[in-house]
XYZ file of C-alpha atoms in Angstrom:
161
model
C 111.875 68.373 106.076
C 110.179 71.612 105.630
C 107.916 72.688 108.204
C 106.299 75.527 106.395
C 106.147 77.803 103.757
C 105.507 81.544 104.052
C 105.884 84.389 101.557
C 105.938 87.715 102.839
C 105.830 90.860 101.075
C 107.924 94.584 102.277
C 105.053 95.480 104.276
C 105.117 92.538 106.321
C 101.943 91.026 104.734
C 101.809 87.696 104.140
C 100.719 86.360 100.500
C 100.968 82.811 100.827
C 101.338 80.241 103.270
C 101.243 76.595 103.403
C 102.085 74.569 106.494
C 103.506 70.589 106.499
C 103.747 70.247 110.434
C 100.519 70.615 112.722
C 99.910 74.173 113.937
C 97.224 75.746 115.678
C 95.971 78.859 113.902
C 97.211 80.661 117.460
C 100.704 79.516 117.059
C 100.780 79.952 113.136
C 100.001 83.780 113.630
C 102.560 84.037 116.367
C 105.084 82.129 113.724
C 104.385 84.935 110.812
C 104.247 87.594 113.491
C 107.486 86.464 114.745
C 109.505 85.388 111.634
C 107.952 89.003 110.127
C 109.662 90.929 112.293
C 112.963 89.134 112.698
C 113.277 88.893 108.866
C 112.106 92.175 107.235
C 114.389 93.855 110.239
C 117.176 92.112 108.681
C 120.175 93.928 107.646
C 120.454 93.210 103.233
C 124.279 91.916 103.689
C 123.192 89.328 106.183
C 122.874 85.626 105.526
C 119.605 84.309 104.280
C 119.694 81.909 107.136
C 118.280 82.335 110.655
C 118.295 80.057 113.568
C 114.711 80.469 115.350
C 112.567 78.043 117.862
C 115.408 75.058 117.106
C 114.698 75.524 113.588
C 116.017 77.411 110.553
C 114.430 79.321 108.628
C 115.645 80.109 105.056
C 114.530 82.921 103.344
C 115.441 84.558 99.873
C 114.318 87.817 98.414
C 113.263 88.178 95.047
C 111.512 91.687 94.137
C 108.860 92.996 96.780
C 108.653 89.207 98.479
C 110.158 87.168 100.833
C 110.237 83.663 100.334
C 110.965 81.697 103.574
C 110.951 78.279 104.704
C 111.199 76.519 107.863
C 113.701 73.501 108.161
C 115.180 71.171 110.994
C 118.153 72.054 111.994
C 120.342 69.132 110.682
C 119.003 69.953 107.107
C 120.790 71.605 104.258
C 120.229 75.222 103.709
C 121.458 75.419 100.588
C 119.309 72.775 99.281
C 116.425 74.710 100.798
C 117.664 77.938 98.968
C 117.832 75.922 95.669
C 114.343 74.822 96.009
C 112.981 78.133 96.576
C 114.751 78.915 93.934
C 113.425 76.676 91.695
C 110.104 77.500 92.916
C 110.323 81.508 91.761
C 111.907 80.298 88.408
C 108.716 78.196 87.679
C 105.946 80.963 89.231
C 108.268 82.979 86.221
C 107.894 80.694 83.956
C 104.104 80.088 84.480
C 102.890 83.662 84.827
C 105.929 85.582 82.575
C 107.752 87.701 85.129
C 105.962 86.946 88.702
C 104.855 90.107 90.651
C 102.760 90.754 93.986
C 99.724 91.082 92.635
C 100.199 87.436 90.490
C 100.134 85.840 93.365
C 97.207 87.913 94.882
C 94.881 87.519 92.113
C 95.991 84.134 91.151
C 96.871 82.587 94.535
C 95.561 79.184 93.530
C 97.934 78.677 90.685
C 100.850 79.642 92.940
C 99.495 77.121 95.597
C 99.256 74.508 92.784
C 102.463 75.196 91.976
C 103.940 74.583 95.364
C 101.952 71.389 95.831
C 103.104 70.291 92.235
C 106.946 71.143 93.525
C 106.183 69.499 97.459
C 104.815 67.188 99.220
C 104.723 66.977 102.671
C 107.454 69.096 103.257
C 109.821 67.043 100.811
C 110.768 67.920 97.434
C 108.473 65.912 94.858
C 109.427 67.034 91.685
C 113.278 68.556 90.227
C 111.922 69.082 87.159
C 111.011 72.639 85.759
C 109.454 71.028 82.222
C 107.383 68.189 84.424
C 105.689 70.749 86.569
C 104.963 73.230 83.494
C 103.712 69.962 81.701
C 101.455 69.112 84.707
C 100.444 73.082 85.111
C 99.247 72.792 81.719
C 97.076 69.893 81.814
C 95.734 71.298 84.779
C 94.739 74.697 82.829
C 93.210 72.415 80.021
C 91.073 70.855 82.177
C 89.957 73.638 84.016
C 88.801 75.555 80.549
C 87.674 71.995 79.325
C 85.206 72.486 82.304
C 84.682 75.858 82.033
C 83.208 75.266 78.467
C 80.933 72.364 79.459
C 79.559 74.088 81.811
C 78.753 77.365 79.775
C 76.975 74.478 77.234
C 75.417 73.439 79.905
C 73.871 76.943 81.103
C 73.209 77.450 77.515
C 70.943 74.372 77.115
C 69.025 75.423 80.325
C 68.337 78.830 79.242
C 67.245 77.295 76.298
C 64.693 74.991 77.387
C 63.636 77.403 79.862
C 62.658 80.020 77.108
């Protein structure tokens, strides 16, 4: 199971987090205070894996961010490293070469992304097409409601005249 998810940038600021266990916000600043420090202090040739708290956290580093995730210590790293994997390729896919500032200006796609990708700390869905289907629909219906409620405004300032 995966316990959280925290992306980090160089500069040790954190651009998106999303938690599956129960954490107080105390303890979840000590976590990204902690896991900041030991992982942007890490050497480039090292393993992406580190054991911390009788947990491990995987982390992978793609451009200016680190993606990391916290798993039990019986579970599959590799696995965890395919998922985050899988998770970069489809924030690629979605916004056409993912940067920094994507996910700073668009954070709630990125979240929707992960919750499209995992549930309760489990993999939900393997498939890259599914989640860009679902992403899709989801950006339809936001516009769809966009419009309507532009119409809407319109026909108000309208009667209001």
């Amino acid at each position: 199971m995966i316990h959280f998810v925290l992306l980090i940038s160089r500069q040790g600021k954190v651009r998106l987090t999303k938690w599956y266990s129960p954490y107080s916000q105390r303890e979840r600043t000590k976590v990204i205070r902690e896991l900041g420090q030991v992982i942007l202090s890490r050497g480039p040739k090292l393993c992406n894996f580190v054991e911390w708290r009788g947990y491990k956290v995987v982390y992978k580093i793609y451009a200016s961010l680190y993606f990391c995730m916290c798993i039990d210590q019986d579970d599959n790293e590799l696995e965890v490293l395919e998922i985050i994997h899988h998770y970069v390729e489809i924030l690629d896919r979605y916004f056409g070469s993912v940067c920094e500032l994507d996910l700073i200006f668009k954070f709630h796609k990125a979240y929707y992304i992960l919750d499209e990708l995992l549930i309760a700390g489990e993999l939900q869905e393997s498939s890259k097409k599914t989640v860009a289907r679902l992403i899709a629909a989801q950006d339809s219906l936001v516009e769809t409601a966009k419009e309507q409620a532009n119409s809407i405004s319109n026909i108000i300032a309208e009667a209001t005249k």
